[in-house]
Short mmCIF file of C-alpha atoms in Angstrom, two decimals:
data_model
loop_
_atom_site.label_atom_id
_atom_site.label_comp_id
_atom_site.label_asym_id
_atom_site.label_seq_id
_atom_site.Cartn_x
_atom_site.Cartn_y
_atom_site.Cartn_z
CA UNK A 1 178.23 110.28 115.60
CA UNK A 2 178.48 112.75 112.82
CA UNK A 3 180.85 113.26 110.06
CA UNK A 4 182.19 116.90 109.77
CA UNK A 5 181.39 119.04 106.79
CA UNK A 6 183.90 119.54 103.99
CA UNK A 7 184.92 122.88 105.60
CA UNK A 8 186.40 121.25 108.50
CA UNK A 9 189.88 122.51 109.09
CA UNK A 10 192.90 120.14 108.26
CA UNK A 11 193.44 117.23 110.67
CA UNK A 12 195.47 117.54 113.76
CA UNK A 13 195.35 116.00 117.21
CA UNK A 14 193.62 119.02 118.44
CA UNK A 15 191.03 118.67 115.48
CA UNK A 16 190.82 115.17 116.52
CA UNK A 17 189.58 115.98 119.84
CA UNK A 18 187.10 118.30 118.68
CA UNK A 19 185.65 115.59 116.34
CA UNK A 20 185.41 113.38 119.26
CA UNK A 21 183.68 115.78 121.38
CA UNK A 22 181.33 116.76 118.61
CA UNK A 23 180.59 112.97 117.69
CA UNK A 24 180.17 111.70 121.00
CA UNK A 25 178.67 114.58 122.71
CA UNK A 26 176.79 116.75 120.31
CA UNK A 27 174.61 114.02 118.99
CA UNK A 28 174.19 111.36 122.00
CA UNK A 29 173.95 107.77 120.95
CA UNK A 30 171.09 106.02 122.13
CA UNK A 31 172.25 103.10 124.31
CA UNK A 32 171.72 99.54 123.68
CA UNK A 33 170.59 99.80 120.25
CA UNK A 34 169.78 96.61 118.27
CA UNK A 35 172.66 95.19 116.27
CA UNK A 36 173.45 92.36 113.76
CA UNK A 37 176.76 90.31 113.70
CA UNK A 38 177.22 88.41 110.53
CA UNK A 39 179.78 85.68 110.28
CA UNK A 40 180.68 84.27 106.94
CA UNK A 41 181.76 80.62 107.01
CA UNK A 42 183.84 80.92 104.01
CA UNK A 43 184.55 77.90 101.67
CA UNK A 44 181.42 75.99 101.78
CA UNK A 45 180.34 74.53 105.23
CA UNK A 46 179.39 70.88 105.02
CA UNK A 47 175.80 70.97 106.31
CA UNK A 48 175.25 67.29 106.67
CA UNK A 49 178.24 66.99 109.15
CA UNK A 50 177.12 70.28 111.00
CA UNK A 51 173.57 69.28 111.67
CA UNK A 52 173.98 65.51 111.19
CA UNK A 53 171.28 63.10 110.13
CA UNK A 54 172.97 60.34 112.24
CA UNK A 55 170.16 57.90 112.19
CA UNK A 56 169.78 57.99 108.43
CA UNK A 57 171.26 54.96 106.40
CA UNK A 58 171.62 56.83 103.37
CA UNK A 59 174.01 59.31 105.27
CA UNK A 60 176.11 56.47 106.59
CA UNK A 61 176.25 54.60 103.03
CA UNK A 62 177.06 57.86 101.33
CA UNK A 63 179.90 58.84 103.70
CA UNK A 64 181.75 55.65 104.45
CA UNK A 65 184.78 57.73 105.18
CA UNK A 66 183.84 60.83 107.13
CA UNK A 67 180.41 59.82 108.72
CA UNK A 68 179.77 60.68 112.44
CA UNK A 69 178.00 58.06 114.60
CA UNK A 70 175.43 58.27 117.25
CA UNK A 71 177.91 58.21 119.89
CA UNK A 72 179.85 61.20 118.17
CA UNK A 73 177.22 63.79 117.68
CA UNK A 74 175.42 65.86 120.37
CA UNK A 75 171.74 64.78 120.18
CA UNK A 76 169.07 67.28 119.22
CA UNK A 77 165.89 65.48 118.80
CA UNK A 78 166.74 61.59 118.44
CA UNK A 79 167.47 61.77 114.56
CA UNK A 80 169.48 64.94 114.21
CA UNK A 81 172.68 65.99 116.14
CA UNK A 82 175.18 68.76 116.28
CA UNK A 83 178.60 68.24 115.19
CA UNK A 84 180.60 66.96 118.27
CA UNK A 85 182.66 70.21 118.62
CA UNK A 86 179.67 72.44 118.69
CA UNK A 87 179.10 72.13 122.35
CA UNK A 88 178.79 75.86 123.22
CA UNK A 89 176.34 76.30 120.65
CA UNK A 90 174.30 73.43 121.98
CA UNK A 91 174.23 75.35 125.31
CA UNK A 92 172.50 78.15 123.55
CA UNK A 93 170.12 75.95 121.65
CA UNK A 94 169.23 74.59 125.12
CA UNK A 95 168.32 77.94 126.16
CA UNK A 96 166.08 78.44 122.97
CA UNK A 97 168.56 81.06 121.58
CA UNK A 98 169.44 79.19 118.17
CA UNK A 99 167.44 79.11 115.20
CA UNK A 100 168.60 76.33 112.73
CA UNK A 101 167.80 77.26 109.06
CA UNK A 102 167.70 73.75 107.44
CA UNK A 103 167.86 73.51 103.56
CA UNK A 104 168.83 77.11 102.95
CA UNK A 105 170.02 78.15 99.35
CA UNK A 106 168.70 79.69 96.29
CA UNK A 107 167.19 78.85 92.92
CA UNK A 108 169.54 77.21 90.22
CA UNK A 109 172.53 76.59 92.60
CA UNK A 110 176.06 77.40 91.58
CA UNK A 111 178.93 75.45 92.89
CA UNK A 112 181.65 78.23 92.22
CA UNK A 113 182.73 79.89 95.52
CA UNK A 114 182.99 83.22 93.85
CA UNK A 115 179.74 83.22 92.01
CA UNK A 116 177.76 81.52 95.10
CA UNK A 117 179.28 83.91 97.47
CA UNK A 118 178.45 86.91 95.29
CA UNK A 119 174.81 85.82 95.26
CA UNK A 120 174.87 85.62 99.04
CA UNK A 121 176.53 89.12 99.48
CA UNK A 122 174.50 90.90 96.85
CA UNK A 123 171.06 89.12 97.31
CA UNK A 124 170.86 88.85 93.59
CA UNK A 125 170.91 85.53 91.92
CA UNK A 126 170.22 86.30 88.33
CA UNK A 127 172.49 89.10 87.66
CA UNK A 128 175.54 90.82 88.91
CA UNK A 129 174.51 93.48 91.41
CA UNK A 130 176.79 96.54 92.00
CA UNK A 131 176.02 96.93 95.88
CA UNK A 132 176.07 94.43 98.65
CA UNK A 133 172.93 93.78 100.61
CA UNK A 134 174.29 95.06 103.82
CA UNK A 135 175.83 98.11 102.02
CA UNK A 136 172.22 98.84 100.91
CA UNK A 137 171.14 98.47 104.43
CA UNK A 138 173.86 100.79 105.99
CA UNK A 139 172.52 103.32 103.27
CA UNK A 140 168.87 102.89 104.70
CA UNK A 141 170.07 103.23 108.28
CA UNK A 142 172.19 106.13 107.75
CA UNK A 143 171.19 107.83 104.37
CA UNK A 144 173.13 111.11 104.95
CA UNK A 145 176.32 109.13 105.83
CA UNK A 146 176.57 110.95 109.14
CA UNK A 147 178.11 107.81 111.11
CA UNK A 148 181.23 106.50 109.64
CA UNK A 149 181.05 103.50 112.06
CA UNK A 150 177.46 102.26 111.34
CA UNK A 151 179.19 99.29 109.90
CA UNK A 152 182.45 97.87 110.86
CA UNK A 153 184.27 94.62 109.14
CA UNK A 154 186.66 92.84 111.30
CA UNK A 155 189.29 91.19 109.05
CA UNK A 156 191.41 91.81 106.14
CA UNK A 157 189.80 93.38 102.86
CA UNK A 158 186.07 94.54 102.74
CA UNK A 159 183.51 91.90 101.99
CA UNK A 160 181.23 92.49 99.09
CA UNK A 161 178.17 92.52 101.21
CA UNK A 162 179.21 95.68 102.88
CA UNK A 163 180.14 97.49 99.58
CA UNK A 164 177.77 100.21 98.41
CA UNK A 165 178.58 103.54 96.53
CA UNK A 166 179.22 106.45 98.79
CA UNK A 167 178.74 104.18 102.08
CA UNK A 168 181.80 104.38 104.50
CA UNK A 169 182.66 101.12 106.25
CA UNK A 170 185.46 100.70 108.63
CA UNK A 171 187.67 97.50 108.41
CA UNK A 172 189.64 96.58 111.42
CA UNK A 173 192.19 93.97 111.62
CA UNK A 174 193.13 94.16 115.28
CA UNK A 175 191.44 96.62 117.43
CA UNK A 176 194.41 96.73 119.78
CA UNK A 177 196.73 98.21 117.15
CA UNK A 178 194.03 99.78 114.97
CA UNK A 179 194.07 103.53 114.25
CA UNK A 180 195.49 105.93 112.00
CA UNK A 181 199.55 105.62 111.82
CA UNK A 182 199.52 103.56 115.35
CA UNK A 183 203.18 102.83 114.95
CA UNK A 184 203.99 106.44 115.18
CA UNK A 185 204.60 106.98 118.95
CA UNK A 186 206.11 110.45 119.14
CA UNK A 187 203.82 113.35 119.48
CA UNK A 188 205.55 115.73 117.02
CA UNK A 189 206.19 112.90 114.46
CA UNK A 190 202.54 111.97 114.66
CA UNK A 191 201.25 115.61 114.33
CA UNK A 192 203.53 116.00 111.35
CA UNK A 193 202.18 112.63 109.86
CA UNK A 194 198.50 113.75 110.45
CA UNK A 195 199.19 117.03 108.83
CA UNK A 196 200.63 115.47 105.79
CA UNK A 197 197.66 112.92 105.68
CA UNK A 198 195.13 115.98 105.89
CA UNK A 199 196.82 117.72 102.85
CA UNK A 200 196.33 114.66 100.89
CA UNK A 201 192.92 113.88 101.94
CA UNK A 202 191.63 117.02 103.17
CA UNK A 203 188.78 118.97 101.69
CA UNK A 204 189.43 120.00 98.23
CA UNK A 205 186.06 122.03 97.98
CA UNK A 206 184.89 120.37 94.66
CA UNK A 207 187.75 121.02 92.46
CA UNK A 208 187.95 117.63 91.23
CA UNK A 209 185.25 114.55 91.57
CA UNK A 210 188.28 112.13 92.32
CA UNK A 211 189.82 114.29 94.80
CA UNK A 212 186.42 114.62 96.54
CA UNK A 213 185.98 110.92 96.64
CA UNK A 214 189.55 110.56 98.07
CA UNK A 215 188.84 113.49 100.47
CA UNK A 216 185.42 111.69 101.79
CA UNK A 217 187.26 108.44 102.37
CA UNK A 218 190.23 109.82 103.91
CA UNK A 219 188.37 111.84 106.26
CA UNK A 220 186.04 109.12 107.18
CA UNK A 221 189.20 106.97 107.86
CA UNK A 222 190.47 109.54 110.18
CA UNK A 223 187.35 109.64 112.18
CA UNK A 224 186.58 106.07 112.04
CA UNK A 225 190.06 105.21 113.34
CA UNK A 226 189.77 107.74 116.23
CA UNK A 227 186.45 106.50 117.34
CA UNK A 228 187.15 102.77 117.20
CA UNK A 229 190.37 103.05 118.97
CA UNK A 230 188.95 104.37 122.08
CA UNK A 231 186.73 101.27 122.26
CA UNK A 232 189.63 99.20 123.44
CA UNK A 233 190.56 101.38 126.26
CA UNK A 234 187.02 101.17 127.74
CA UNK A 235 186.54 97.30 127.58
CA UNK A 236 186.53 95.40 130.67
CA UNK A 237 185.55 91.78 131.04
CA UNK A 238 186.05 88.52 133.16
CA UNK A 239 185.61 86.33 129.87
CA UNK A 240 188.77 84.86 128.46
CA UNK A 241 188.70 84.30 124.75
CA UNK A 242 190.96 81.79 122.91
CA UNK A 243 193.78 83.25 121.00
CA UNK A 244 192.64 82.68 117.37
CA UNK A 245 191.15 84.78 114.65
CA UNK A 246 187.51 84.37 115.14
CA UNK A 247 187.67 84.53 118.89
CA UNK A 248 189.81 87.75 118.55
CA UNK A 249 187.21 89.26 116.04
CA UNK A 250 184.32 88.52 118.25
CA UNK A 251 186.17 89.93 121.23
CA UNK A 252 186.81 93.24 119.32
CA UNK A 253 183.05 93.24 118.21
CA UNK A 254 182.02 92.95 121.97
CA UNK A 255 184.42 95.85 122.76
CA UNK A 256 182.65 98.00 120.07
CA UNK A 257 179.28 97.06 121.05
CA UNK A 258 180.07 97.99 124.75
CA UNK A 259 181.50 101.36 123.62
CA UNK A 260 177.99 102.44 122.36
CA UNK A 261 179.25 104.42 119.41
CA UNK A 262 176.31 103.74 117.24
CA UNK A 263 177.59 100.48 115.17
CA UNK A 264 174.70 98.44 113.96
CA UNK A 265 176.33 96.09 111.54
CA UNK A 266 179.46 93.83 112.19
CA UNK A 267 180.95 91.53 110.01
CA UNK A 268 183.73 88.73 110.26
CA UNK A 269 184.92 85.54 108.51
CA UNK A 270 185.90 82.18 109.57
CA UNK A 271 187.44 79.34 107.40
CA UNK A 272 188.34 77.75 105.19
CA UNK A 273 185.37 75.35 105.06
CA UNK A 274 186.42 73.98 101.49
CA UNK A 275 186.93 70.43 103.01
CA UNK A 276 187.87 68.47 99.92
CA UNK A 277 190.36 66.53 101.99
CA UNK A 278 190.87 65.58 105.60
CA UNK A 279 187.44 66.73 106.52
CA UNK A 280 187.11 64.87 109.76
CA UNK A 281 189.99 66.70 111.36
CA UNK A 282 189.53 70.21 109.65
CA UNK A 283 185.92 70.36 110.07
CA UNK A 284 186.33 69.64 113.69
CA UNK A 285 188.92 72.22 114.29
CA UNK A 286 186.93 74.91 112.55
CA UNK A 287 183.70 74.32 114.50
CA UNK A 288 185.57 73.89 117.92
CA UNK A 289 187.08 77.41 117.42
CA UNK A 290 183.88 78.83 116.21
CA UNK A 291 181.59 77.38 118.66
CA UNK A 292 183.81 78.10 121.61
CA UNK A 293 184.19 81.98 120.14
CA UNK A 294 180.39 82.21 119.83
CA UNK A 295 179.86 80.93 123.63
CA UNK A 296 182.57 83.34 125.02
CA UNK A 297 180.93 86.12 122.91
CA UNK A 298 177.38 85.50 124.42
CA UNK A 299 178.87 85.12 127.99
CA UNK A 300 180.45 88.53 127.46
CA UNK A 301 177.20 90.03 126.27
CA UNK A 302 175.24 88.67 128.99
CA UNK A 303 178.02 89.84 131.65
CA UNK A 304 177.26 93.37 130.20
CA UNK A 305 173.52 93.03 129.93
CA UNK A 306 173.51 92.97 126.21
CA UNK A 307 172.44 89.58 125.26
CA UNK A 308 169.25 90.63 124.18
CA UNK A 309 170.41 93.44 121.87
CA UNK A 310 172.70 91.50 119.55
CA UNK A 311 171.56 88.80 116.91
CA UNK A 312 174.10 86.74 115.08
CA UNK A 313 173.98 85.27 111.70
CA UNK A 314 176.13 82.38 110.57
CA UNK A 315 176.01 81.39 106.85
CA UNK A 316 178.12 79.85 104.14
CA UNK A 317 177.84 80.08 100.36
CA UNK A 318 176.86 76.56 99.84
CA UNK A 319 176.79 73.09 101.33
CA UNK A 320 178.83 69.90 100.39
CA UNK A 321 178.06 66.80 98.23
CA UNK A 322 175.94 64.11 99.87
CA UNK A 323 178.66 61.51 98.83
CA UNK A 324 182.18 61.89 100.11
CA UNK A 325 185.23 61.65 97.99
CA UNK A 326 187.18 59.27 100.31
CA UNK A 327 188.69 61.97 102.53
CA UNK A 328 186.46 64.96 102.33
CA UNK A 329 183.52 66.40 100.37
CA UNK A 330 183.12 68.39 97.05
CA UNK A 331 181.02 71.46 96.44
CA UNK A 332 177.20 71.06 96.69
CA UNK A 333 174.14 73.24 97.10
CA UNK A 334 171.66 73.08 100.02
CA UNK A 335 173.14 74.09 103.16
CA UNK A 336 172.58 75.34 106.69
CA UNK A 337 172.49 78.78 108.54
CA UNK A 338 172.19 79.65 112.13
CA UNK A 339 170.72 82.65 113.57
CA UNK A 340 171.54 83.28 117.51
CA UNK A 341 170.77 85.79 120.41
CA UNK A 342 168.79 86.50 123.26
CA UNK A 343 166.09 87.67 121.07
CA UNK A 344 165.81 84.70 118.98
CA UNK A 345 163.12 82.06 119.07
CA UNK A 346 165.02 78.88 118.88
CA UNK A 347 164.06 75.80 116.73
CA UNK A 348 164.26 74.36 113.40
CA UNK A 349 163.30 76.50 110.40
CA UNK A 350 163.20 75.14 106.98
CA UNK A 351 162.90 71.42 106.38
CA UNK A 352 165.81 69.02 106.70
CA UNK A 353 166.36 68.07 103.15
CA UNK A 354 165.51 64.40 102.17
CA UNK A 355 168.57 62.18 101.13
CA UNK A 356 166.50 60.10 99.09
CA UNK A 357 167.95 59.63 95.45
CA UNK A 358 164.69 60.97 93.98
CA UNK A 359 164.94 64.10 95.94
CA UNK A 360 168.63 64.91 95.36
CA UNK A 361 169.80 67.49 92.96
CA UNK A 362 172.67 66.02 90.95
CA UNK A 363 174.17 64.30 94.27
CA UNK A 364 173.38 67.45 96.33
CA UNK A 365 170.76 68.18 99.19
CA UNK A 366 167.99 70.23 97.53
CA UNK A 367 167.37 73.62 98.88
CA UNK A 368 163.80 74.26 100.24
CA UNK A 369 164.09 77.96 101.60
CA UNK A 370 165.53 80.91 99.85
CA UNK A 371 168.32 82.75 101.84
CA UNK A 372 166.73 86.06 101.30
CA UNK A 373 163.65 84.88 103.50
CA UNK A 374 166.30 84.74 106.33
CA UNK A 375 167.74 88.20 105.30
CA UNK A 376 164.10 89.62 104.96
CA UNK A 377 163.36 88.31 108.62
CA UNK A 378 166.39 89.89 109.95
CA UNK A 379 165.99 93.29 108.21
CA UNK A 380 162.08 93.66 108.90
CA UNK A 381 161.75 91.97 112.29
CA UNK A 382 165.05 92.68 113.94
CA UNK A 383 166.56 95.83 112.40
CA UNK A 384 163.18 97.41 111.71
CA UNK A 385 164.09 98.12 107.92
CA UNK A 386 161.98 97.63 104.99
CA UNK A 387 163.61 94.67 103.32
CA UNK A 388 161.91 95.24 99.87
CA UNK A 389 164.07 98.18 98.66
CA UNK A 390 167.34 96.14 99.92
CA UNK A 391 166.17 92.63 98.45
CA UNK A 392 164.23 93.90 95.46
CA UNK A 393 160.92 92.16 96.24
CA UNK A 394 159.00 90.47 99.00
CA UNK A 395 160.21 87.28 100.58
CA UNK A 396 158.22 85.07 102.86
CA UNK A 397 159.70 85.46 106.43
CA UNK A 398 160.28 83.08 109.25
CA UNK A 399 159.11 83.77 112.93
CA UNK A 400 162.60 83.26 114.69
CA UNK A 401 162.79 86.91 116.09
CA UNK A 402 160.65 87.19 119.56
CA UNK A 403 157.97 89.71 119.36
CA UNK A 404 158.35 92.84 121.58
#
């Protein structure tokens, strides 16, 4: 899927057809490429009530208001259990398709949502980095910017993880209504509107750097809108997703995966996990929605023979405090992440942090593995991309990706 040169004529519906023939036929997209789906658990997911140390006395003493008991959790190994609303993820665990990354974090933890998420987004904990780690990844995958849909964000805005200079990323709110000026139905009206759009954003042949940038972004938007809008009409599945934002996003991701248009990075967000109050209800609702959505998504992948081609990362910017505040939990540090997929070697990775007072960090669980080790594993072992230029140095890797 290639972006047209600056000399391409002004946009029109006829030109759109030429674009799509050129992108989808002139350069054949290899079927069933590996792809990465990243789901951000915004707000700071409570790791202790997600992978629950339900036999630990310190856990129960520290959380008199919001602890989960043995009868509540979905047991894993006799001492740890999944949150009771994570039944669909437990099914994937039973199939050895879930890697649980315990104790994940980074040196000198920061309890600010904004700074901590920025660290995760940029993979830089000591300074402010200009580009996101996935943006740099996209640049490595497609250095010539030929494919404007190498990465797609599902949801509002554009996460910092995907931002990188001169790297186009499409952002989709709802694939069913996504497109360039989708509300304009009349053919003549649409043609006129597109012509106006093309005059604003069409090639300006290097007369002005700012206009060049607007031209690049505008043409990329036009192409991306046309390419992605076609994925909706091609989709067919027996899986019925729930009607909530994360289910809708994962359904749209499945549609794009099955359309085989060369997208390799998908991004979505779910939350807010900032459970300072009412945690028992809110945390349960969030995990019920997410777990069910993930279960439907993997059933959809399996129905289409794609379960081994997609790996999913679930992460949050930090965990929560060990001790509750009477109704919820406040910002902490060490957390938990998940990697899921048919090509994932399931199990526990990283140590479950000790809750002993001597092992706590100012009332938080101590992190014991750097989140960039998980990134490096996904980059090198899953996407086949050298992680060092993206992460800045070598990080120890896990073995949760199956060989071959």
